[in-house]
Short mmCIF file of N, CA and C in Angstrom, two decimals:
data_model
loop_
_atom_site.label_atom_id
_atom_site.label_comp_id
_atom_site.label_asym_id
_atom_site.label_seq_id
_atom_site.Cartn_x
_atom_site.Cartn_y
_atom_site.Cartn_z
N MET A 1 0.84 -1.19 0.00
CA MET A 1 0.00 0.00 0.00
C MET A 1 0.88 1.25 0.00
N SER A 2 0.61 2.16 -0.89
CA SER A 2 1.40 3.38 -0.94
C SER A 2 0.96 4.34 0.16
N GLN A 3 1.91 5.14 0.63
CA GLN A 3 1.63 6.08 1.70
C GLN A 3 1.17 7.40 1.12
N SER A 4 0.32 8.08 1.87
CA SER A 4 -0.19 9.37 1.44
C SER A 4 -0.29 10.31 2.64
N ILE A 5 0.02 11.57 2.39
CA ILE A 5 -0.18 12.60 3.39
C ILE A 5 -1.15 13.66 2.87
N ALA A 6 -2.05 13.23 1.98
CA ALA A 6 -2.99 14.15 1.34
C ALA A 6 -3.78 14.96 2.37
N SER A 7 -4.11 14.36 3.49
CA SER A 7 -4.93 15.05 4.49
C SER A 7 -4.22 16.21 5.18
N VAL A 8 -2.89 16.28 5.08
CA VAL A 8 -2.17 17.36 5.74
C VAL A 8 -1.45 18.30 4.78
N ILE A 9 -1.47 17.99 3.50
CA ILE A 9 -0.82 18.88 2.52
C ILE A 9 -1.43 20.27 2.64
N GLY A 10 -0.55 21.26 2.74
CA GLY A 10 -1.00 22.65 2.85
C GLY A 10 -1.27 23.11 4.27
N GLN A 11 -1.15 22.23 5.24
CA GLN A 11 -1.40 22.61 6.63
C GLN A 11 -0.13 23.02 7.38
N GLY A 12 1.01 22.85 6.74
CA GLY A 12 2.27 23.18 7.38
C GLY A 12 2.59 24.67 7.27
N ILE A 13 3.80 25.02 7.68
CA ILE A 13 4.27 26.40 7.60
C ILE A 13 5.46 26.46 6.65
N THR A 14 5.78 27.65 6.22
CA THR A 14 6.90 27.83 5.31
C THR A 14 8.22 27.63 6.06
N PRO A 15 9.28 27.33 5.32
CA PRO A 15 10.59 27.25 5.97
C PRO A 15 10.94 28.54 6.74
N GLN A 16 10.66 29.69 6.14
CA GLN A 16 10.98 30.95 6.80
C GLN A 16 10.17 31.12 8.08
N ALA A 17 8.90 30.75 8.06
CA ALA A 17 8.07 30.85 9.26
C ALA A 17 8.59 29.92 10.35
N PHE A 18 9.09 28.75 9.95
CA PHE A 18 9.68 27.84 10.94
C PHE A 18 10.89 28.50 11.60
N ILE A 19 11.80 29.02 10.78
CA ILE A 19 13.02 29.63 11.32
C ILE A 19 12.66 30.79 12.25
N GLU A 20 11.77 31.66 11.80
CA GLU A 20 11.39 32.82 12.61
C GLU A 20 10.70 32.42 13.90
N GLY A 21 10.00 31.29 13.90
CA GLY A 21 9.27 30.85 15.08
C GLY A 21 10.05 29.94 16.01
N MET A 22 11.29 29.65 15.67
CA MET A 22 12.08 28.74 16.50
C MET A 22 12.27 29.32 17.90
N THR A 23 12.01 28.49 18.91
CA THR A 23 12.23 28.89 20.29
C THR A 23 13.49 28.24 20.85
N GLN A 24 14.05 27.29 20.10
CA GLN A 24 15.29 26.62 20.49
C GLN A 24 16.19 26.48 19.26
N ASN A 25 17.48 26.60 19.47
CA ASN A 25 18.49 26.28 18.46
C ASN A 25 18.46 27.15 17.20
N GLN A 26 17.80 28.28 17.24
CA GLN A 26 17.68 29.10 16.04
C GLN A 26 19.04 29.55 15.51
N LEU A 27 19.92 30.01 16.38
CA LEU A 27 21.23 30.50 15.93
C LEU A 27 22.04 29.39 15.27
N SER A 28 22.02 28.20 15.86
CA SER A 28 22.75 27.06 15.27
C SER A 28 22.14 26.67 13.93
N PHE A 29 20.82 26.66 13.85
CA PHE A 29 20.13 26.32 12.61
C PHE A 29 20.57 27.28 11.50
N VAL A 30 20.52 28.56 11.79
CA VAL A 30 20.89 29.56 10.80
C VAL A 30 22.37 29.43 10.44
N LYS A 31 23.22 29.17 11.43
CA LYS A 31 24.67 29.02 11.20
C LYS A 31 24.93 27.88 10.21
N TRP A 32 24.29 26.71 10.42
CA TRP A 32 24.51 25.59 9.50
C TRP A 32 24.00 25.92 8.10
N GLY A 33 22.91 26.67 8.01
CA GLY A 33 22.41 27.08 6.70
C GLY A 33 23.37 28.03 5.99
N GLU A 34 23.93 28.97 6.75
CA GLU A 34 24.88 29.92 6.16
C GLU A 34 26.18 29.23 5.73
N ALA A 35 26.51 28.13 6.38
CA ALA A 35 27.75 27.41 6.06
C ALA A 35 27.61 26.52 4.83
N PHE A 36 26.38 26.34 4.35
CA PHE A 36 26.15 25.43 3.22
C PHE A 36 26.84 25.93 1.95
N GLU A 37 27.48 24.99 1.25
CA GLU A 37 28.05 25.25 -0.07
C GLU A 37 27.81 24.03 -0.94
N TRP A 38 27.65 24.26 -2.22
CA TRP A 38 27.54 23.15 -3.16
C TRP A 38 28.93 22.56 -3.34
N ALA A 39 29.13 21.36 -2.84
CA ALA A 39 30.47 20.77 -2.84
C ALA A 39 30.84 20.14 -4.18
N LEU A 40 29.88 19.53 -4.85
CA LEU A 40 30.18 18.86 -6.11
C LEU A 40 29.61 19.68 -7.27
N GLU A 41 30.38 19.78 -8.30
CA GLU A 41 30.06 20.64 -9.43
C GLU A 41 28.70 20.35 -10.07
N ASP A 42 28.31 19.07 -10.14
CA ASP A 42 27.08 18.72 -10.84
C ASP A 42 25.83 18.74 -9.95
N ASP A 43 25.99 18.94 -8.64
CA ASP A 43 24.82 18.87 -7.76
C ASP A 43 23.83 20.01 -7.99
N LYS A 44 24.29 21.25 -7.92
CA LYS A 44 23.36 22.37 -8.05
C LYS A 44 22.63 22.34 -9.40
N PRO A 45 23.34 22.12 -10.53
CA PRO A 45 22.61 22.04 -11.81
C PRO A 45 21.56 20.92 -11.83
N PHE A 46 21.85 19.79 -11.18
CA PHE A 46 20.86 18.72 -11.12
C PHE A 46 19.59 19.21 -10.43
N PHE A 47 19.74 19.81 -9.27
CA PHE A 47 18.55 20.27 -8.53
C PHE A 47 17.85 21.40 -9.28
N GLU A 48 18.61 22.29 -9.88
CA GLU A 48 17.99 23.37 -10.65
C GLU A 48 17.21 22.82 -11.84
N SER A 49 17.63 21.68 -12.37
CA SER A 49 16.90 21.09 -13.50
C SER A 49 15.50 20.62 -13.11
N LEU A 50 15.27 20.46 -11.82
CA LEU A 50 13.96 20.03 -11.34
C LEU A 50 12.96 21.18 -11.26
N GLN A 51 13.42 22.40 -11.47
CA GLN A 51 12.52 23.56 -11.37
C GLN A 51 11.39 23.50 -12.39
N PHE A 52 11.57 22.72 -13.42
CA PHE A 52 10.54 22.62 -14.45
C PHE A 52 9.46 21.61 -14.10
N ARG A 53 9.66 20.88 -13.01
CA ARG A 53 8.67 19.89 -12.56
C ARG A 53 7.73 20.57 -11.58
N ASP A 54 6.47 20.62 -11.95
CA ASP A 54 5.49 21.23 -11.05
C ASP A 54 4.67 20.17 -10.31
N ASP A 55 5.13 18.92 -10.38
CA ASP A 55 4.38 17.81 -9.79
C ASP A 55 4.95 17.35 -8.45
N LEU A 56 5.99 18.02 -7.95
CA LEU A 56 6.63 17.57 -6.72
C LEU A 56 6.39 18.57 -5.58
N ARG A 57 6.27 18.03 -4.38
CA ARG A 57 6.14 18.82 -3.16
C ARG A 57 7.04 18.20 -2.11
N CYS A 58 7.42 18.99 -1.11
CA CYS A 58 8.23 18.50 0.00
C CYS A 58 7.57 18.91 1.31
N SER A 59 7.34 17.95 2.17
CA SER A 59 6.85 18.20 3.52
C SER A 59 7.88 17.60 4.47
N ILE A 60 8.24 18.36 5.50
CA ILE A 60 9.27 17.91 6.43
C ILE A 60 8.69 17.86 7.84
N LEU A 61 8.63 16.66 8.39
CA LEU A 61 8.25 16.49 9.79
C LEU A 61 9.47 16.82 10.64
N MET A 62 9.31 17.77 11.59
CA MET A 62 10.47 18.19 12.36
C MET A 62 10.07 18.98 13.59
N ALA A 63 11.08 19.29 14.41
CA ALA A 63 10.90 20.08 15.63
C ALA A 63 12.19 20.82 15.91
N ASP A 64 12.07 22.02 16.49
CA ASP A 64 13.27 22.84 16.69
C ASP A 64 14.17 22.36 17.82
N TRP A 65 13.70 21.46 18.66
CA TRP A 65 14.51 20.94 19.77
C TRP A 65 15.49 19.85 19.32
N CYS A 66 15.35 19.36 18.12
CA CYS A 66 16.13 18.20 17.67
C CYS A 66 17.45 18.62 17.01
N GLY A 67 18.54 18.06 17.50
CA GLY A 67 19.86 18.36 16.95
C GLY A 67 20.02 17.94 15.50
N ASP A 68 19.39 16.82 15.12
CA ASP A 68 19.47 16.38 13.72
C ASP A 68 18.73 17.35 12.80
N VAL A 69 17.64 17.91 13.27
CA VAL A 69 16.92 18.93 12.50
C VAL A 69 17.83 20.14 12.29
N VAL A 70 18.47 20.58 13.37
CA VAL A 70 19.32 21.77 13.32
C VAL A 70 20.45 21.60 12.30
N ARG A 71 21.03 20.43 12.24
CA ARG A 71 22.14 20.19 11.31
C ARG A 71 21.66 19.91 9.89
N ASN A 72 20.61 19.11 9.75
CA ASN A 72 20.26 18.55 8.45
C ASN A 72 19.25 19.37 7.65
N VAL A 73 18.28 19.95 8.31
CA VAL A 73 17.22 20.64 7.57
C VAL A 73 17.71 21.89 6.84
N PRO A 74 18.68 22.66 7.36
CA PRO A 74 19.16 23.77 6.54
C PRO A 74 19.64 23.32 5.16
N VAL A 75 20.24 22.15 5.10
CA VAL A 75 20.69 21.59 3.82
C VAL A 75 19.48 21.25 2.95
N VAL A 76 18.49 20.62 3.55
CA VAL A 76 17.27 20.25 2.81
C VAL A 76 16.60 21.51 2.27
N PHE A 77 16.51 22.55 3.09
CA PHE A 77 15.91 23.81 2.63
C PHE A 77 16.66 24.35 1.41
N LYS A 78 17.99 24.35 1.44
CA LYS A 78 18.79 24.87 0.32
C LYS A 78 18.57 24.04 -0.94
N VAL A 79 18.53 22.73 -0.79
CA VAL A 79 18.33 21.84 -1.93
C VAL A 79 16.94 22.06 -2.54
N MET A 80 15.91 22.10 -1.70
CA MET A 80 14.55 22.26 -2.22
C MET A 80 14.36 23.64 -2.86
N GLU A 81 15.03 24.63 -2.30
CA GLU A 81 14.97 25.97 -2.90
C GLU A 81 15.59 25.95 -4.29
N ALA A 82 16.76 25.33 -4.44
CA ALA A 82 17.41 25.24 -5.74
C ALA A 82 16.55 24.46 -6.73
N ALA A 83 15.86 23.43 -6.24
CA ALA A 83 15.02 22.60 -7.09
C ALA A 83 13.68 23.25 -7.40
N GLY A 84 13.34 24.31 -6.69
CA GLY A 84 12.05 24.96 -6.90
C GLY A 84 10.89 24.10 -6.43
N ILE A 85 11.14 23.21 -5.49
CA ILE A 85 10.09 22.33 -4.98
C ILE A 85 9.43 23.01 -3.78
N PRO A 86 8.12 23.29 -3.88
CA PRO A 86 7.43 23.91 -2.74
C PRO A 86 7.61 23.06 -1.48
N THR A 87 7.99 23.72 -0.40
CA THR A 87 8.34 23.02 0.84
C THR A 87 7.55 23.58 2.00
N GLU A 88 7.04 22.66 2.81
CA GLU A 88 6.35 23.07 4.03
C GLU A 88 6.87 22.26 5.20
N VAL A 89 6.78 22.85 6.37
CA VAL A 89 7.22 22.22 7.61
C VAL A 89 6.00 21.77 8.39
N LEU A 90 6.03 20.51 8.81
CA LEU A 90 5.00 19.96 9.67
C LEU A 90 5.64 19.75 11.04
N ILE A 91 5.28 20.59 12.00
CA ILE A 91 5.83 20.46 13.35
C ILE A 91 5.36 19.13 13.93
N MET A 92 6.31 18.28 14.30
CA MET A 92 5.99 16.92 14.71
C MET A 92 4.86 16.87 15.74
N GLU A 93 4.96 17.66 16.78
CA GLU A 93 3.96 17.59 17.86
C GLU A 93 2.55 17.96 17.40
N GLN A 94 2.45 18.68 16.31
CA GLN A 94 1.14 19.07 15.76
C GLN A 94 0.62 18.05 14.75
N PHE A 95 1.49 17.12 14.32
CA PHE A 95 1.13 16.15 13.29
C PHE A 95 1.55 14.74 13.71
N LEU A 96 1.21 14.37 14.94
CA LEU A 96 1.63 13.07 15.46
C LEU A 96 1.07 11.90 14.66
N GLU A 97 -0.15 12.03 14.19
CA GLU A 97 -0.75 10.96 13.39
C GLU A 97 0.05 10.75 12.10
N THR A 98 0.47 11.82 11.48
CA THR A 98 1.31 11.73 10.29
C THR A 98 2.68 11.19 10.66
N MET A 99 3.25 11.71 11.75
CA MET A 99 4.57 11.24 12.20
C MET A 99 4.55 9.73 12.41
N ASP A 100 3.49 9.22 12.97
CA ASP A 100 3.42 7.79 13.28
C ASP A 100 3.33 6.91 12.04
N GLN A 101 3.13 7.51 10.89
CA GLN A 101 3.18 6.76 9.63
C GLN A 101 4.62 6.59 9.14
N PHE A 102 5.55 7.37 9.73
CA PHE A 102 6.93 7.41 9.23
C PHE A 102 7.93 7.22 10.37
N LEU A 103 7.71 6.20 11.16
CA LEU A 103 8.60 5.91 12.28
C LEU A 103 9.93 5.38 11.77
N THR A 104 10.97 5.63 12.54
CA THR A 104 12.31 5.13 12.24
C THR A 104 12.63 4.07 13.27
N MET A 105 12.73 2.83 12.84
CA MET A 105 13.01 1.71 13.74
C MET A 105 12.04 1.71 14.93
N GLY A 106 10.79 2.02 14.65
CA GLY A 106 9.74 1.99 15.67
C GLY A 106 9.61 3.24 16.51
N GLY A 107 10.44 4.26 16.26
CA GLY A 107 10.41 5.48 17.06
C GLY A 107 10.19 6.72 16.24
N ARG A 108 9.78 7.77 16.93
CA ARG A 108 9.59 9.07 16.29
C ARG A 108 10.93 9.79 16.21
N SER A 109 11.53 9.76 15.05
CA SER A 109 12.81 10.43 14.81
C SER A 109 12.61 11.47 13.72
N VAL A 110 13.09 12.66 13.98
CA VAL A 110 12.98 13.74 13.00
C VAL A 110 14.37 14.26 12.69
N PRO A 111 14.53 14.83 11.50
CA PRO A 111 13.52 15.14 10.51
C PRO A 111 13.17 13.94 9.62
N VAL A 112 11.99 14.00 9.06
CA VAL A 112 11.58 13.08 8.01
C VAL A 112 11.16 13.94 6.83
N VAL A 113 11.90 13.82 5.74
CA VAL A 113 11.63 14.57 4.53
C VAL A 113 10.76 13.70 3.63
N LEU A 114 9.62 14.23 3.26
CA LEU A 114 8.67 13.49 2.42
C LEU A 114 8.53 14.20 1.08
N ILE A 115 8.90 13.54 0.02
CA ILE A 115 8.72 14.06 -1.32
C ILE A 115 7.43 13.43 -1.84
N THR A 116 6.49 14.27 -2.21
CA THR A 116 5.18 13.79 -2.65
C THR A 116 4.84 14.36 -4.03
N ASP A 117 3.78 13.78 -4.61
CA ASP A 117 3.20 14.41 -5.78
C ASP A 117 2.20 15.46 -5.27
N THR A 118 1.54 16.15 -6.18
CA THR A 118 0.63 17.22 -5.77
C THR A 118 -0.57 16.69 -4.99
N GLY A 119 -0.87 15.42 -5.12
CA GLY A 119 -1.98 14.83 -4.40
C GLY A 119 -1.60 14.28 -3.03
N GLY A 120 -0.33 14.37 -2.68
CA GLY A 120 0.12 13.92 -1.36
C GLY A 120 0.61 12.49 -1.30
N HIS A 121 0.68 11.81 -2.43
CA HIS A 121 1.23 10.45 -2.44
C HIS A 121 2.74 10.51 -2.28
N VAL A 122 3.25 9.78 -1.32
CA VAL A 122 4.68 9.83 -1.00
C VAL A 122 5.47 9.07 -2.06
N LEU A 123 6.41 9.78 -2.68
CA LEU A 123 7.24 9.22 -3.72
C LEU A 123 8.62 8.82 -3.20
N ALA A 124 9.10 9.53 -2.17
CA ALA A 124 10.41 9.25 -1.59
C ALA A 124 10.47 9.84 -0.19
N THR A 125 11.31 9.25 0.65
CA THR A 125 11.54 9.79 1.99
C THR A 125 13.04 9.85 2.26
N TRP A 126 13.40 10.74 3.16
CA TRP A 126 14.78 10.84 3.62
C TRP A 126 14.77 11.22 5.10
N GLY A 127 15.74 10.71 5.82
CA GLY A 127 15.92 11.14 7.21
C GLY A 127 15.95 9.96 8.14
N PRO A 128 16.24 10.20 9.37
CA PRO A 128 16.47 11.48 10.02
C PRO A 128 17.91 12.00 9.92
N ARG A 129 18.81 11.12 9.47
CA ARG A 129 20.24 11.48 9.40
C ARG A 129 20.83 10.91 8.12
N PRO A 130 22.01 11.42 7.72
CA PRO A 130 22.72 10.75 6.62
C PRO A 130 22.96 9.28 6.99
N ARG A 131 22.98 8.42 6.01
CA ARG A 131 23.09 6.97 6.26
C ARG A 131 24.29 6.60 7.14
N ASP A 132 25.45 7.20 6.88
CA ASP A 132 26.62 6.84 7.67
C ASP A 132 26.48 7.25 9.13
N VAL A 133 25.77 8.33 9.39
CA VAL A 133 25.53 8.78 10.77
C VAL A 133 24.48 7.87 11.42
N GLN A 134 23.42 7.58 10.68
CA GLN A 134 22.34 6.73 11.20
C GLN A 134 22.83 5.32 11.50
N ALA A 135 23.88 4.88 10.84
CA ALA A 135 24.40 3.53 11.06
C ALA A 135 24.75 3.30 12.53
N HIS A 136 25.19 4.32 13.22
CA HIS A 136 25.51 4.19 14.66
C HIS A 136 24.26 3.88 15.48
N MET A 137 23.14 4.54 15.15
CA MET A 137 21.90 4.29 15.89
C MET A 137 21.35 2.90 15.55
N ILE A 138 21.46 2.51 14.31
CA ILE A 138 21.00 1.17 13.91
C ILE A 138 21.77 0.11 14.69
N ALA A 139 23.08 0.26 14.75
CA ALA A 139 23.91 -0.71 15.49
C ALA A 139 23.54 -0.72 16.97
N PHE A 140 23.31 0.45 17.53
CA PHE A 140 22.92 0.53 18.94
C PHE A 140 21.60 -0.21 19.18
N LYS A 141 20.60 0.07 18.35
CA LYS A 141 19.28 -0.56 18.53
C LYS A 141 19.36 -2.07 18.39
N GLU A 142 20.16 -2.55 17.46
CA GLU A 142 20.30 -3.99 17.27
C GLU A 142 20.99 -4.65 18.47
N ALA A 143 21.94 -3.96 19.08
CA ALA A 143 22.70 -4.53 20.19
C ALA A 143 22.08 -4.29 21.56
N ASN A 144 21.10 -3.39 21.65
CA ASN A 144 20.53 -2.99 22.95
C ASN A 144 19.01 -3.03 22.90
N LYS A 145 18.48 -4.21 22.81
CA LYS A 145 17.02 -4.37 22.69
C LYS A 145 16.29 -4.18 24.03
N ASP A 146 16.98 -4.40 25.14
CA ASP A 146 16.36 -4.29 26.47
C ASP A 146 16.61 -2.90 27.04
N ARG A 147 15.57 -2.05 27.02
CA ARG A 147 15.68 -0.69 27.52
C ARG A 147 15.94 -0.65 29.03
N GLU A 148 15.67 -1.73 29.71
CA GLU A 148 15.85 -1.79 31.16
C GLU A 148 17.24 -2.32 31.55
N ALA A 149 18.04 -2.70 30.59
CA ALA A 149 19.38 -3.23 30.88
C ALA A 149 20.22 -2.17 31.60
N ALA A 150 21.08 -2.63 32.48
CA ALA A 150 21.89 -1.73 33.30
C ALA A 150 22.76 -0.81 32.46
N ASP A 151 23.23 -1.28 31.32
CA ASP A 151 24.14 -0.47 30.50
C ASP A 151 23.45 0.26 29.34
N TYR A 152 22.12 0.19 29.27
CA TYR A 152 21.39 0.78 28.15
C TYR A 152 21.70 2.28 28.02
N GLN A 153 21.52 3.05 29.09
CA GLN A 153 21.71 4.50 29.02
C GLN A 153 23.16 4.87 28.70
N GLU A 154 24.10 4.14 29.28
CA GLU A 154 25.51 4.41 29.00
C GLU A 154 25.83 4.11 27.53
N ASN A 155 25.28 3.03 27.01
CA ASN A 155 25.49 2.68 25.60
C ASN A 155 24.84 3.72 24.68
N LEU A 156 23.68 4.22 25.08
CA LEU A 156 23.00 5.24 24.29
C LEU A 156 23.82 6.53 24.28
N LYS A 157 24.35 6.90 25.42
CA LYS A 157 25.19 8.09 25.52
C LYS A 157 26.40 7.97 24.60
N GLN A 158 27.02 6.79 24.58
CA GLN A 158 28.17 6.55 23.71
C GLN A 158 27.76 6.62 22.24
N THR A 159 26.57 6.12 21.94
CA THR A 159 26.07 6.17 20.55
C THR A 159 25.92 7.61 20.10
N TYR A 160 25.37 8.46 20.96
CA TYR A 160 25.24 9.87 20.59
C TYR A 160 26.61 10.54 20.39
N LYS A 161 27.59 10.15 21.19
CA LYS A 161 28.95 10.66 20.98
C LYS A 161 29.48 10.21 19.61
N ASN A 162 29.23 8.94 19.28
CA ASN A 162 29.66 8.41 17.98
C ASN A 162 28.96 9.15 16.83
N ILE A 163 27.69 9.45 17.01
CA ILE A 163 26.93 10.18 16.00
C ILE A 163 27.54 11.56 15.78
N MET A 164 27.85 12.25 16.88
CA MET A 164 28.44 13.58 16.76
C MET A 164 29.81 13.52 16.09
N GLN A 165 30.59 12.50 16.39
CA GLN A 165 31.89 12.34 15.74
C GLN A 165 31.71 12.08 14.25
N GLN A 166 30.69 11.31 13.89
CA GLN A 166 30.44 11.00 12.48
C GLN A 166 30.03 12.26 11.72
N TYR A 167 29.20 13.10 12.35
CA TYR A 167 28.85 14.38 11.73
C TYR A 167 30.12 15.19 11.50
N GLY A 168 31.00 15.20 12.49
CA GLY A 168 32.23 15.97 12.39
C GLY A 168 32.03 17.43 12.76
N GLU A 169 33.11 18.15 12.75
CA GLU A 169 33.10 19.56 13.13
C GLU A 169 32.66 20.47 11.98
N GLY A 170 32.99 20.08 10.78
CA GLY A 170 32.73 20.93 9.62
C GLY A 170 31.44 20.59 8.91
N THR A 171 31.41 20.90 7.63
CA THR A 171 30.19 20.74 6.83
C THR A 171 30.26 19.59 5.84
N ASP A 172 31.25 18.72 5.96
CA ASP A 172 31.37 17.61 5.02
C ASP A 172 30.11 16.74 4.99
N TYR A 173 29.47 16.58 6.13
CA TYR A 173 28.24 15.78 6.18
C TYR A 173 27.16 16.35 5.26
N GLN A 174 27.18 17.66 5.03
CA GLN A 174 26.18 18.28 4.17
C GLN A 174 26.27 17.74 2.74
N ARG A 175 27.49 17.49 2.29
CA ARG A 175 27.68 16.91 0.95
C ARG A 175 26.99 15.55 0.85
N ARG A 176 27.07 14.77 1.94
CA ARG A 176 26.44 13.45 1.94
C ARG A 176 24.92 13.57 1.90
N ILE A 177 24.37 14.56 2.59
CA ILE A 177 22.92 14.77 2.54
C ILE A 177 22.50 15.14 1.12
N VAL A 178 23.24 16.05 0.51
CA VAL A 178 22.93 16.46 -0.87
C VAL A 178 22.94 15.25 -1.79
N ARG A 179 23.94 14.38 -1.64
CA ARG A 179 24.04 13.19 -2.49
C ARG A 179 22.85 12.26 -2.26
N GLU A 180 22.46 12.08 -1.01
CA GLU A 180 21.32 11.20 -0.71
C GLU A 180 20.02 11.78 -1.24
N LEU A 181 19.85 13.09 -1.15
CA LEU A 181 18.65 13.73 -1.72
C LEU A 181 18.68 13.64 -3.24
N HIS A 182 19.84 13.76 -3.82
CA HIS A 182 20.01 13.60 -5.27
C HIS A 182 19.53 12.20 -5.67
N ASP A 183 19.96 11.19 -4.92
CA ASP A 183 19.54 9.81 -5.21
C ASP A 183 18.03 9.66 -5.08
N CYS A 184 17.44 10.25 -4.04
CA CYS A 184 15.98 10.16 -3.82
C CYS A 184 15.23 10.76 -5.01
N LEU A 185 15.64 11.96 -5.38
CA LEU A 185 14.92 12.66 -6.45
C LEU A 185 15.20 12.07 -7.83
N SER A 186 16.36 11.45 -8.00
CA SER A 186 16.66 10.80 -9.27
C SER A 186 15.78 9.58 -9.50
N SER A 187 15.31 9.01 -8.43
CA SER A 187 14.51 7.79 -8.54
C SER A 187 13.03 8.07 -8.84
N ILE A 188 12.67 9.33 -8.88
CA ILE A 188 11.24 9.69 -9.10
C ILE A 188 11.01 9.98 -10.57
#
């Protein structure tokens, strides 16, 4: 069965309204957006070539408290802007029913980028992190199934440290997000 978000299309807010309304992490969010650069020569022209497609939409489930949103969504905003794909933000807490259709390993993880047609049928998804970063959480979940285990919290803390190391200090991770979004949109 194909997924659809037709019932919520148009109910979100603009990227700019999200940024202006942020109550947490706004400065970091803006900083990561300002640091964005097109790393590979063919990426920007690829996304710009999508400007002629009027059949695509982007809805992003997210929240301003999430570190992955702060790092990753500025890149998504830049890519969708270059592609001319209308983008709206669905604040997770306001769209829990929609969020629950797009769980990550059984949990609510944001951001979730949903590429849809104009009718809200989901054509592609991305998130919550670049694949190489998410690999640390996948390994943690596979190795730590018992949330009550004595070492669960310590292992989770170490996983978050590993995730931050994988992101790195600079913007190299942004190139990987661009490549993954390129792959998503190429498949449509």
